[in-house]
Coordinates of C-alpha atoms in Angstrom, one line a residue:
M1 CA -16.4 -42.6 -0.8
E2 CA -15.8 -40.7 -3.9
K3 CA -19.1 -42.0 -5.4
Q4 CA -21.0 -40.9 -2.3
V5 CA -19.4 -37.4 -2.5
S6 CA -20.2 -37.1 -6.2
F7 CA -23.7 -38.4 -5.6
R8 CA -24.3 -35.8 -2.9
L9 CA -22.8 -33.1 -5.1
G10 CA -25.1 -34.1 -8.0
K11 CA -28.1 -34.2 -5.8
L12 CA -27.3 -30.8 -4.3
E13 CA -26.8 -29.2 -7.7
K14 CA -30.0 -30.7 -9.1
Q15 CA -32.0 -29.4 -6.1
T16 CA -30.4 -26.0 -6.6
S17 CA -31.2 -26.0 -10.3
V18 CA -34.8 -27.1 -9.7
R19 CA -35.3 -24.3 -7.2
G20 CA -33.7 -21.8 -9.6
V21 CA -36.1 -22.9 -12.5
M22 CA -39.2 -22.6 -10.2
E23 CA -38.1 -19.1 -9.0
K24 CA -37.2 -18.0 -12.5
H25 CA -40.6 -19.2 -13.8
S26 CA -42.4 -17.5 -10.9
S27 CA -40.6 -14.2 -11.3
F28 CA -41.0 -14.4 -15.1
R29 CA -44.8 -14.8 -14.8
G30 CA -45.0 -11.9 -12.3
E31 CA -42.8 -9.6 -14.4
R32 CA -44.7 -10.6 -17.5
H33 CA -48.0 -9.7 -15.9
M34 CA -46.7 -6.3 -14.7
E35 CA -45.1 -5.6 -18.0
K36 CA -48.3 -6.3 -19.9
Q37 CA -50.1 -3.7 -17.7
Q38 CA -47.4 -1.1 -18.2
S39 CA -47.2 -1.7 -22.0
F40 CA -51.0 -1.5 -22.2
R41 CA -50.8 1.9 -20.6
G42 CA -47.6 3.2 -22.2
G43 CA -47.8 1.8 -25.8
G44 CA -45.0 0.4 -28.0
M45 CA -42.2 2.3 -26.5
E46 CA -43.0 1.0 -23.0
K47 CA -43.0 -2.6 -24.4
Q48 CA -39.4 -2.2 -25.5
K49 CA -38.3 -0.8 -22.1
S50 CA -40.1 -3.6 -20.3
F51 CA -38.5 -6.2 -22.5
R52 CA -35.0 -4.7 -21.8
G53 CA -35.8 -4.7 -18.1
L54 CA -36.8 -8.4 -18.3
M55 CA -33.6 -9.3 -20.1
E56 CA -31.5 -7.4 -17.5
K57 CA -33.3 -9.2 -14.6
Q58 CA -32.8 -12.6 -16.2
K59 CA -29.1 -11.8 -16.6
S60 CA -28.7 -10.7 -13.0
F61 CA -30.8 -13.8 -11.9
R62 CA -28.3 -16.1 -13.7
I63 CA -25.3 -14.4 -12.0
A64 CA -27.0 -14.6 -8.6
M65 CA -27.6 -18.3 -9.1
E66 CA -24.0 -19.0 -10.1
R67 CA -22.9 -17.3 -6.9
Q68 CA -25.3 -19.3 -4.7
L69 CA -23.8 -22.6 -5.9
S70 CA -20.8 -21.9 -3.6
F71 CA -20.5 -24.0 -0.4
G72 CA -21.5 -22.0 2.6
G73 CA -23.7 -19.4 0.9
E74 CA -22.8 -16.0 -0.5
R75 CA -19.3 -14.6 -0.3
K76 CA -18.0 -11.1 -0.3
K77 CA -17.2 -9.5 -3.7
S78 CA -13.6 -9.1 -2.7
K79 CA -13.2 -12.8 -2.5
E80 CA -14.8 -13.4 -5.8
S81 CA -12.7 -10.9 -7.7
P82 CA -9.1 -11.5 -8.6
G83 CA -8.3 -7.9 -7.9
K84 CA -4.6 -6.9 -8.0
R85 CA -3.4 -10.3 -6.7
G86 CA -4.0 -12.0 -10.0
D87 CA -5.8 -15.0 -8.4
S88 CA -6.8 -17.9 -10.6
P89 CA -10.3 -19.5 -10.2
L90 CA -8.7 -22.1 -8.0
H91 CA -7.1 -19.4 -5.8
L92 CA -10.5 -17.8 -5.4
A93 CA -12.3 -21.0 -4.5
A94 CA -9.5 -21.8 -2.0
R95 CA -9.5 -18.3 -0.4
G96 CA -13.3 -18.6 0.1
G97 CA -13.2 -22.1 1.4
N98 CA -15.5 -23.3 -1.4
L99 CA -14.8 -27.1 -1.3
L100 CA -17.5 -27.9 -4.0
K101 CA -16.0 -25.5 -6.5
V102 CA -12.5 -26.7 -5.7
I103 CA -13.5 -30.3 -6.4
D104 CA -15.4 -29.2 -9.6
I105 CA -12.2 -27.5 -10.9
L106 CA -9.9 -30.3 -10.1
Q107 CA -12.2 -32.9 -11.7
R108 CA -11.7 -31.2 -15.1
F109 CA -8.0 -32.1 -15.4
D110 CA -5.7 -35.1 -15.2
A111 CA -3.1 -35.6 -12.6
N112 CA -0.3 -33.6 -14.3
A113 CA -2.6 -30.7 -15.1
I114 CA -3.8 -30.6 -11.5
R115 CA -0.3 -30.5 -10.2
D116 CA 0.4 -27.5 -12.5
W117 CA -2.7 -25.7 -11.3
L118 CA -1.7 -26.3 -7.7
S119 CA 1.8 -25.0 -8.4
K120 CA 0.5 -21.8 -10.1
K121 CA 1.2 -18.6 -8.1
N122 CA -0.6 -15.3 -8.1
Q123 CA 1.3 -12.0 -8.2
E124 CA 2.1 -12.3 -4.5
G125 CA 3.7 -15.7 -5.1
E126 CA 0.9 -17.6 -3.3
T127 CA -0.3 -21.0 -4.4
A128 CA -3.9 -22.2 -3.9
L129 CA -2.7 -24.3 -1.0
Y130 CA -1.1 -21.3 0.6
V131 CA -4.3 -19.2 0.5
A132 CA -6.4 -22.1 1.8
A133 CA -3.9 -22.6 4.7
E134 CA -3.7 -18.9 5.5
N135 CA -7.5 -18.6 5.8
G136 CA -7.9 -21.8 7.8
H137 CA -9.8 -23.9 5.3
A138 CA -8.7 -27.4 6.5
L139 CA -11.1 -29.3 4.2
V140 CA -9.8 -27.5 1.1
V141 CA -6.2 -28.1 2.2
E142 CA -7.0 -31.8 2.7
E143 CA -8.4 -32.0 -0.8
F144 CA -5.3 -30.3 -2.2
L145 CA -3.0 -32.7 -0.4
K146 CA -4.4 -35.6 -2.3
H147 CA -2.8 -34.3 -5.4
L148 CA 0.5 -32.9 -4.0
D149 CA 4.0 -34.0 -3.1
L150 CA 6.2 -32.6 -0.4
Q151 CA 8.0 -30.2 -2.8
T152 CA 4.8 -28.6 -4.2
A153 CA 3.3 -28.4 -0.7
S154 CA 6.3 -26.4 0.6
I155 CA 6.3 -23.7 -2.2
A156 CA 7.0 -20.4 -0.5
A157 CA 5.4 -17.1 -1.4
N158 CA 7.1 -13.8 -2.0
N159 CA 7.1 -13.0 1.7
G160 CA 9.2 -16.1 2.4
Y161 CA 6.4 -18.1 4.1
D162 CA 5.3 -21.5 2.9
P163 CA 1.8 -22.9 3.6
F164 CA 2.9 -24.6 6.8
H165 CA 4.6 -21.4 8.1
V166 CA 1.7 -19.1 7.3
A167 CA -0.7 -21.5 8.9
A168 CA 1.5 -21.4 12.1
K169 CA 1.6 -17.7 11.9
Q170 CA -2.2 -17.4 11.7
G171 CA -2.7 -20.0 14.4
Q172 CA -4.6 -22.3 12.1
L173 CA -4.4 -25.5 14.2
D174 CA -6.7 -27.7 12.1
V175 CA -4.8 -26.9 8.9
L176 CA -1.5 -27.7 10.6
K177 CA -2.8 -31.1 11.8
V178 CA -3.9 -32.0 8.2
L179 CA -0.5 -30.9 6.8
L180 CA 1.4 -32.9 9.4
Q181 CA -0.7 -35.9 8.8
S182 CA 0.2 -35.9 5.1
F183 CA 3.8 -34.6 5.3
P184 CA 5.4 -34.8 8.8
N185 CA 8.6 -33.4 7.3
L186 CA 7.0 -30.0 6.9
V187 CA 7.7 -29.4 10.5
M188 CA 11.5 -29.0 9.8
T189 CA 11.2 -26.5 6.9
T190 CA 12.9 -23.1 7.5
D191 CA 12.8 -19.8 5.7
A192 CA 15.6 -17.5 4.6
S193 CA 16.5 -16.6 8.2
N194 CA 16.5 -20.3 9.3
S195 CA 13.3 -19.7 11.2
T196 CA 11.0 -22.8 11.7
A197 CA 7.3 -22.7 12.0
L198 CA 7.8 -23.0 15.8
H199 CA 9.6 -19.6 15.7
T200 CA 6.7 -18.1 13.8
A201 CA 4.0 -19.5 16.1
A202 CA 6.0 -18.5 19.2
A203 CA 6.4 -14.9 18.0
Q204 CA 2.6 -14.7 17.7
G205 CA 1.9 -16.4 21.0
H206 CA -0.1 -19.3 19.6
I207 CA 0.3 -21.7 22.5
D208 CA -1.8 -24.5 20.9
V209 CA 0.3 -24.5 17.7
V210 CA 3.5 -24.4 19.8
N211 CA 2.4 -27.5 21.7
L212 CA 1.4 -29.3 18.5
L213 CA 4.8 -28.7 16.9
L214 CA 6.7 -29.6 20.0
D215 CA 4.7 -32.9 20.2
A216 CA 5.6 -33.5 16.6
D217 CA 9.4 -32.9 17.1
S218 CA 10.8 -31.6 20.4
N219 CA 14.1 -30.9 18.8
L220 CA 12.6 -27.8 17.1
A221 CA 13.2 -25.9 20.3
K222 CA 16.9 -26.3 19.8
I223 CA 17.0 -24.9 16.3
A224 CA 18.5 -21.3 16.2
R225 CA 18.0 -18.6 13.6
N226 CA 20.9 -17.1 11.6
N227 CA 21.4 -14.6 14.5
G228 CA 21.7 -17.4 17.0
K229 CA 18.3 -16.8 18.7
T230 CA 16.2 -19.8 19.6
V231 CA 12.5 -20.0 20.0
L232 CA 12.9 -19.3 23.7
H233 CA 14.6 -16.0 22.9
T234 CA 11.7 -15.0 20.8
A235 CA 9.0 -15.9 23.3
A236 CA 11.0 -14.2 26.1
R237 CA 11.4 -11.0 24.2
M238 CA 7.7 -10.9 23.2
G239 CA 6.6 -11.7 26.7
H240 CA 4.6 -14.9 25.8
L241 CA 4.6 -16.6 29.2
E242 CA 2.8 -19.8 28.3
V243 CA 4.9 -20.4 25.3
A244 CA 8.1 -20.1 27.4
K245 CA 6.7 -22.5 30.0
S246 CA 6.0 -25.1 27.3
L247 CA 9.4 -24.7 25.8
L248 CA 11.2 -25.0 29.2
S249 CA 9.1 -28.1 30.0
K250 CA 10.4 -29.9 26.9
D251 CA 14.1 -28.9 27.5
P252 CA 15.1 -26.7 30.5
S253 CA 18.7 -26.5 29.2
I254 CA 17.7 -24.2 26.3
G255 CA 17.6 -21.3 28.8
F256 CA 21.4 -21.4 28.7
R257 CA 21.6 -21.1 24.9
A258 CA 23.2 -17.8 23.8
D259 CA 22.8 -15.9 20.5
L260 CA 25.6 -14.4 18.4
K261 CA 25.8 -11.4 20.9
G262 CA 26.2 -13.8 23.8
Q263 CA 22.7 -13.1 25.2
T264 CA 20.5 -15.7 26.7
A265 CA 16.6 -15.8 26.8
L266 CA 16.9 -14.1 30.2
H267 CA 18.8 -11.2 28.6
M268 CA 16.0 -10.8 26.2
A269 CA 13.2 -11.1 28.8
V270 CA 14.6 -8.3 31.1
K271 CA 14.4 -5.9 28.1
G272 CA 10.6 -6.1 28.5
K273 CA 8.2 -5.5 31.4
N274 CA 6.9 -9.0 32.1
V275 CA 8.2 -10.0 35.5
E276 CA 6.5 -13.4 35.5
I277 CA 8.4 -14.6 32.4
V278 CA 11.7 -13.5 34.0
Q279 CA 10.8 -15.6 37.1
E280 CA 9.9 -18.6 34.9
L281 CA 13.3 -18.4 33.1
I282 CA 15.1 -18.4 36.4
K283 CA 13.2 -21.3 38.0
P284 CA 15.1 -24.2 36.3
D285 CA 18.5 -22.9 37.3
P286 CA 19.2 -19.5 39.0
S287 CA 22.8 -19.7 37.8
V288 CA 21.6 -18.3 34.5
L289 CA 21.7 -14.9 36.2
C290 CA 25.5 -15.0 36.1
L291 CA 25.8 -15.5 32.4
E292 CA 27.4 -12.6 30.5
D293 CA 26.9 -11.4 27.0
S294 CA 29.8 -10.5 24.6
K295 CA 30.2 -7.1 26.4
G296 CA 30.2 -8.6 29.8
N297 CA 26.7 -7.5 30.7
T298 CA 24.7 -9.8 33.0
P299 CA 20.8 -9.7 32.9
L300 CA 21.0 -7.2 35.8
H301 CA 23.1 -4.8 33.7
I302 CA 20.6 -5.0 30.8
A303 CA 17.6 -4.6 33.1
T304 CA 19.2 -1.6 34.8
R305 CA 20.0 0.0 31.4
K306 CA 16.3 -0.5 30.4
G307 CA 15.2 1.2 33.6
C308 CA 12.4 -1.2 34.6
I309 CA 12.3 -1.1 38.4
Q310 CA 10.0 -4.1 38.7
I311 CA 12.4 -6.3 36.8
V312 CA 15.5 -5.0 38.7
S313 CA 13.7 -5.6 42.0
C314 CA 12.8 -9.2 41.0
L315 CA 16.4 -9.9 40.0
V316 CA 18.1 -8.5 43.2
S317 CA 15.6 -10.4 45.3
I318 CA 17.0 -13.8 44.1
D319 CA 19.6 -15.5 46.4
G320 CA 23.0 -15.8 45.0
I321 CA 22.9 -12.9 42.4
N322 CA 26.0 -10.8 42.1
V323 CA 24.8 -7.2 42.2
N324 CA 28.3 -5.9 41.8
A325 CA 29.2 -7.8 38.6
V326 CA 31.5 -5.7 36.4
N327 CA 31.1 -5.7 32.6
K328 CA 34.0 -5.2 30.1
A329 CA 33.5 -1.4 30.3
G330 CA 34.3 -1.6 34.1
E331 CA 30.7 -0.7 35.1
T332 CA 28.5 -2.3 37.8
P333 CA 24.7 -2.1 37.6
L334 CA 24.9 0.8 40.0
D335 CA 27.2 2.7 37.7
I336 CA 24.7 2.2 34.9
A337 CA 21.8 3.3 37.1
V338 CA 23.6 6.5 38.1
K339 CA 24.5 7.2 34.5
F340 CA 21.2 6.4 32.8
G341 CA 18.6 5.5 35.5
T342 CA 16.3 7.2 38.0
P343 CA 16.9 7.9 41.7
E344 CA 14.3 5.2 42.6
L345 CA 16.4 2.7 40.6
V346 CA 19.6 3.7 42.3
A347 CA 17.8 3.3 45.7
V348 CA 16.7 -0.2 44.8
L349 CA 20.2 -1.3 43.9
K350 CA 21.9 0.4 46.9
E351 CA 19.4 -1.3 49.2
A352 CA 20.4 -4.7 47.7
G353 CA 24.0 -3.9 48.5
A354 CA 25.2 -2.6 45.1
C355 CA 28.2 -0.3 44.9
N356 CA 30.2 1.5 42.3
G357 CA 33.0 -0.1 40.4
K358 CA 36.6 0.9 40.7
P359 CA 37.5 4.1 38.9
P360 CA 38.9 3.2 35.5
T361 CA 42.5 3.7 34.7
A362 CA 43.5 6.5 32.2
A363 CA 44.0 3.9 29.5
K364 CA 40.6 2.3 30.1
Q365 CA 39.0 5.7 30.3
L366 CA 40.6 6.7 27.0
K367 CA 39.5 3.4 25.4
Q368 CA 36.0 3.9 26.6
T369 CA 35.9 7.5 25.4
V370 CA 37.1 6.3 21.9
S371 CA 34.5 3.6 22.0
D372 CA 31.8 6.0 22.9
I373 CA 32.9 8.5 20.2
K374 CA 33.0 5.6 17.6
H375 CA 29.5 4.5 18.7
D376 CA 28.1 8.0 18.5
V377 CA 29.7 8.6 15.0
E378 CA 28.3 5.3 13.8
S379 CA 24.9 6.2 15.2
Q380 CA 25.0 9.6 13.5
I381 CA 26.0 8.1 10.2
Q382 CA 23.2 5.6 10.5
Q383 CA 20.7 8.3 11.3
T384 CA 22.0 10.4 8.4
R385 CA 21.5 7.5 6.0
Q386 CA 18.0 6.9 7.3
T387 CA 17.2 10.6 7.0
G388 CA 18.6 10.7 3.5
F389 CA 16.5 7.6 2.6
R390 CA 13.4 9.3 4.0
V391 CA 14.2 12.5 2.1
K392 CA 14.6 10.6 -1.1
K393 CA 11.3 9.0 -0.6
I394 CA 9.7 12.4 0.1
V395 CA 11.3 13.9 -3.0
K396 CA 10.2 10.9 -5.1
R397 CA 6.6 11.4 -3.8
I398 CA 6.7 15.2 -4.5
K399 CA 8.1 14.6 -8.0
K400 CA 5.3 12.1 -8.6
L401 CA 2.8 14.7 -7.5
H402 CA 4.6 17.3 -9.7
I403 CA 4.4 15.1 -12.8
S404 CA 0.8 14.3 -12.1
G405 CA 0.0 18.0 -11.8
L406 CA 1.7 18.6 -15.2
N407 CA -0.2 15.8 -16.8
N408 CA -3.5 17.1 -15.4
A409 CA -2.7 20.6 -16.7
I410 CA -1.8 19.3 -20.2
N411 CA -5.0 17.3 -20.3
S412 CA -7.0 20.2 -19.1
A413 CA -5.5 22.4 -21.8
T414 CA -6.5 19.9 -24.5
V415 CA -10.1 19.9 -23.2
V416 CA -10.2 23.7 -23.2
A417 CA -8.7 23.9 -26.6
V418 CA -11.4 21.6 -28.0
L419 CA -14.1 23.7 -26.3
I420 CA -12.7 27.0 -27.7
A421 CA -12.4 25.5 -31.2
T422 CA -16.0 24.2 -31.0
V423 CA -17.3 27.6 -29.9
A424 CA -15.3 29.5 -32.5
F425 CA -16.4 27.2 -35.3
A426 CA -20.1 27.4 -34.4
A427 CA -20.0 31.2 -33.8
I428 CA -19.2 32.0 -37.5
F429 CA -22.4 30.3 -38.6
T430 CA -24.7 31.9 -36.0
V431 CA -24.0 35.6 -36.5
P432 CA -26.7 38.1 -35.7
G433 CA -28.9 39.0 -38.8
Q434 CA -28.3 35.7 -40.5
Y435 CA -27.3 35.4 -44.1
V436 CA -28.5 36.5 -47.6
E437 CA -30.9 33.8 -48.9
V438 CA -31.9 35.4 -52.3
N439 CA -29.5 36.9 -54.9
T440 CA -29.8 40.7 -54.9
P441 CA -27.7 43.4 -56.4
G442 CA -24.6 44.0 -54.3
N443 CA -25.0 40.9 -52.2
S444 CA -23.9 37.3 -52.6
L445 CA -25.9 34.2 -51.7
G446 CA -25.0 33.1 -48.2
E447 CA -23.3 36.4 -47.3
A448 CA -23.9 37.7 -43.8
H449 CA -26.1 40.8 -43.6
I450 CA -23.5 42.4 -41.2
A451 CA -20.5 41.4 -43.3
K452 CA -19.6 45.0 -44.0
D453 CA -19.9 46.1 -40.4
P454 CA -16.5 46.9 -38.8
A455 CA -17.5 45.0 -35.7
F456 CA -18.1 41.9 -37.7
I457 CA -14.7 42.2 -39.4
I458 CA -13.1 42.4 -35.9
F459 CA -15.1 39.4 -34.8
F460 CA -14.1 37.4 -37.9
L461 CA -10.4 38.0 -37.4
F462 CA -10.2 37.2 -33.8
D463 CA -12.7 34.3 -34.0
S464 CA -10.5 32.7 -36.7
L465 CA -7.4 33.3 -34.6
A466 CA -8.9 31.6 -31.6
L467 CA -10.1 28.7 -33.8
F468 CA -6.8 27.9 -35.5
I469 CA -4.8 28.4 -32.3
S470 CA -7.0 25.9 -30.5
L471 CA -6.7 23.4 -33.4
A472 CA -2.9 23.8 -33.4
V473 CA -2.9 22.9 -29.6
V474 CA -5.1 19.9 -30.3
V475 CA -2.8 18.7 -33.1
V476 CA 0.3 19.1 -30.9
Q477 CA -1.3 17.4 -27.9
T478 CA -2.4 14.4 -30.0
S479 CA 0.9 14.0 -31.9
V480 CA 3.7 14.7 -29.4
V481 CA 4.6 12.2 -26.7
V482 CA 6.8 13.8 -23.9
I483 CA 8.5 11.7 -21.4
E484 CA 11.2 13.9 -19.8
E485 CA 9.9 16.2 -17.1
K486 CA 11.8 19.3 -18.3
A487 CA 10.5 18.8 -21.9
K488 CA 7.0 18.4 -20.5
K489 CA 7.3 21.7 -18.6
Q490 CA 8.5 23.4 -21.8
L491 CA 5.6 22.0 -23.8
M492 CA 3.2 23.1 -21.1
F493 CA 4.7 26.6 -21.1
V494 CA 4.1 26.9 -24.9
I495 CA 0.6 25.4 -24.8
N496 CA -0.3 27.6 -21.9
K497 CA 0.6 30.8 -23.6
L498 CA -1.2 29.8 -26.8
M499 CA -4.3 29.1 -24.7
W500 CA -4.0 32.6 -23.2
L501 CA -4.0 34.0 -26.7
A502 CA -7.0 31.9 -27.7
C503 CA -8.9 33.0 -24.7
V504 CA -8.2 36.7 -25.3
S505 CA -9.1 36.3 -29.0
I506 CA -12.4 34.6 -28.3
S507 CA -13.2 37.4 -25.7
I508 CA -12.5 40.1 -28.3
A509 CA -14.6 38.3 -30.8
F510 CA -17.5 38.1 -28.3
I511 CA -17.2 41.8 -27.3
S512 CA -17.1 43.0 -31.0
L513 CA -20.4 41.2 -31.7
T514 CA -22.1 42.9 -28.7
Y515 CA -21.8 46.2 -30.6
V516 CA -23.9 44.7 -33.4
V517 CA -26.4 42.9 -31.1
V518 CA -27.3 45.8 -28.8
G519 CA -27.9 48.3 -31.6
A520 CA -27.1 52.0 -31.7
H521 CA -29.6 53.0 -29.1
E522 CA -28.2 50.6 -26.4
R523 CA -24.6 51.1 -27.1
W524 CA -23.8 51.5 -23.4
L525 CA -24.5 47.7 -22.9
A526 CA -21.7 46.9 -25.3
V527 CA -19.4 49.4 -23.5
Y528 CA -20.3 47.7 -20.2
A529 CA -19.4 44.3 -21.7
T530 CA -16.1 45.7 -22.9
V531 CA -15.2 47.2 -19.6
I532 CA -16.1 44.1 -17.6
G533 CA -14.4 41.7 -20.1
S534 CA -11.2 43.7 -20.3
S535 CA -10.9 44.2 -16.6
I536 CA -11.3 40.5 -15.8
M537 CA -9.2 39.2 -18.6
L538 CA -6.4 41.7 -18.1
T539 CA -6.4 41.1 -14.3
T540 CA -6.3 37.4 -14.7
I541 CA -3.6 37.3 -17.3
G542 CA -1.6 40.0 -15.4
S543 CA -1.7 37.9 -12.3
M544 CA -0.6 34.8 -14.1
C545 CA 2.3 36.8 -15.7
Y546 CA 3.3 37.9 -12.3
C547 CA 3.3 34.4 -10.9
V548 CA 5.3 33.1 -13.9
V549 CA 7.9 35.8 -13.5
R550 CA 8.2 35.2 -9.8
H551 CA 8.5 31.5 -10.2
R552 CA 11.3 32.0 -12.8
L553 CA 13.2 34.4 -10.6
E554 CA 13.0 31.9 -7.7
E555 CA 14.3 29.2 -10.0
S556 CA 17.2 31.4 -11.1
K557 CA 18.0 32.2 -7.5
M558 CA 18.1 28.5 -6.6
R559 CA 20.4 27.8 -9.5
S560 CA 22.7 30.6 -8.3
I561 CA 22.7 29.1 -4.8
R562 CA 23.6 25.7 -6.1
R563 CA 26.5 27.1 -8.2
S564 CA 27.9 29.0 -5.2
E565 CA 27.8 26.0 -2.8
T566 CA 31.1 24.4 -1.8
P567 CA 32.0 20.9 -3.1
R568 CA 31.7 19.6 0.4
S569 CA 28.2 20.7 0.9
V570 CA 27.3 19.2 -2.5
S571 CA 28.9 15.9 -1.5
M572 CA 26.9 15.8 1.7
S573 CA 23.7 16.0 -0.4
S574 CA 24.8 14.3 -3.5
D575 CA 21.3 13.6 -4.8
P576 CA 20.6 16.3 -7.4
E577 CA 16.9 15.6 -7.0
L578 CA 16.9 17.3 -3.6
Y579 CA 17.6 20.6 -5.4
N580 CA 15.3 20.2 -8.4
E581 CA 12.3 22.1 -7.0
K582 CA 11.4 24.0 -3.9
Y583 CA 8.3 22.3 -2.8
K584 CA 5.2 24.4 -3.4
R585 CA 1.5 23.7 -3.3
M586 CA 1.1 25.4 -6.7
Y587 CA 3.0 27.5 -9.2
A588 CA 2.4 29.0 -12.7
V589 CA 4.1 27.9 -15.8

């Protein structure tokens, strides 16, 4: 059998390679003919471009041929790339269902190396067998199982699912059959919550998978999770009618199994809106209607509390039901309907003969009041914790955005500093009037013709100031590594003010040269540039100063509020990050 497979693979690869050579030869001749025409028209430079184009086409052709060797044709790029999962080549081949590539990879190693490869996990804890089972590639799974033992085949991923469980979750029936054929004991594996693959399949409503697992071992229906819930509890709560029928046909007695809260599958079913599944659970034995949970609630109590009129009508229509059952709180279903339900629900119960329970004694009433208060307090504490957790997540997200904004501002300052330094450096060597090229009395070689002009002196002073301030910012940015947020804000504050000074200096240097460039007859142009430049720069810097001062005053006010708060209020919001910053879309530093 292995010889036949290898012979077919060799034959297929040879056919593919022959086709590739013919296509490559044909395309090469066509491209060569076109490139000759283009090079004849364009000369030597066009020949080089054509040769580069040919090399790039040959490279892309080789890549395309490698991708076409996969079984089943081309695959999406997402399946070929490891991405963030850290998939190995074997993971990629298994994820895409590429049986030929899987066989090719496995044939390169001995038995021990193959076992190591099949035990290797990606960043999500998934083995190659896991990804093949998840995606329903039964042939790949069958090939893997030839080299695996039970322990390796049941390696779980980070999500707690092993290959058998994830195949059951995804409804991969063929994969499950292959796994059961090799390792029947996989059917009894459980996760951290003691859930079997039957629990997983029942929760998803995969009836074919449920039937397969029950045929493999009907005792699976009796296994309960850590919370005491059986598979029937899960199917009843999710409203999967066919799954419930299949489970009850194997063992009708599981309808009487209760979880840690004392609730049966019928208690779970009446919480939903599927009347048919309620009727199916009652069929084997209507006495299940009388079972109470740990608080004394019958299924009718639960259904009344949920307020589903269809479910309540179905329950009260069954012969032998006690519509006046009293729970441990002394409440009948009618009491609950009056307290939480609608007038229509009350009418349905009264029509069935329901009545109110006896008025509770003072002791019971006090006990119930204390219980209600305790329940309300616990609920509020839980909500407070959840709110605090959400607030912390929001604060963390805002802080991350805040730090990202600071980093962007610092990086932008570096770019601007380099730009100003470049402009300032180049400006000194491109002054109007150029330089002295011949030694003459009173002038030095290389001296600017306008060196003695007051406007040039002002330009030189402020241009030098802008240049060296920008260089200082670049040196600081490339030398200092800041981690703490407060220190980063201080660094940004200093750099920001230095950049203000550099921008003002380069503006003054530009304006001073305008008085030289426009000449004495067009001096009004230089005055115009002075007015425009001064107005824009002063307005901009003035606005920024106002924003900085306002932000500092608000920070000071927030600090004063924090100091004046009582210790109790501080303890209620103990996380200091909640007071770090008042959230703003932007602010100036």
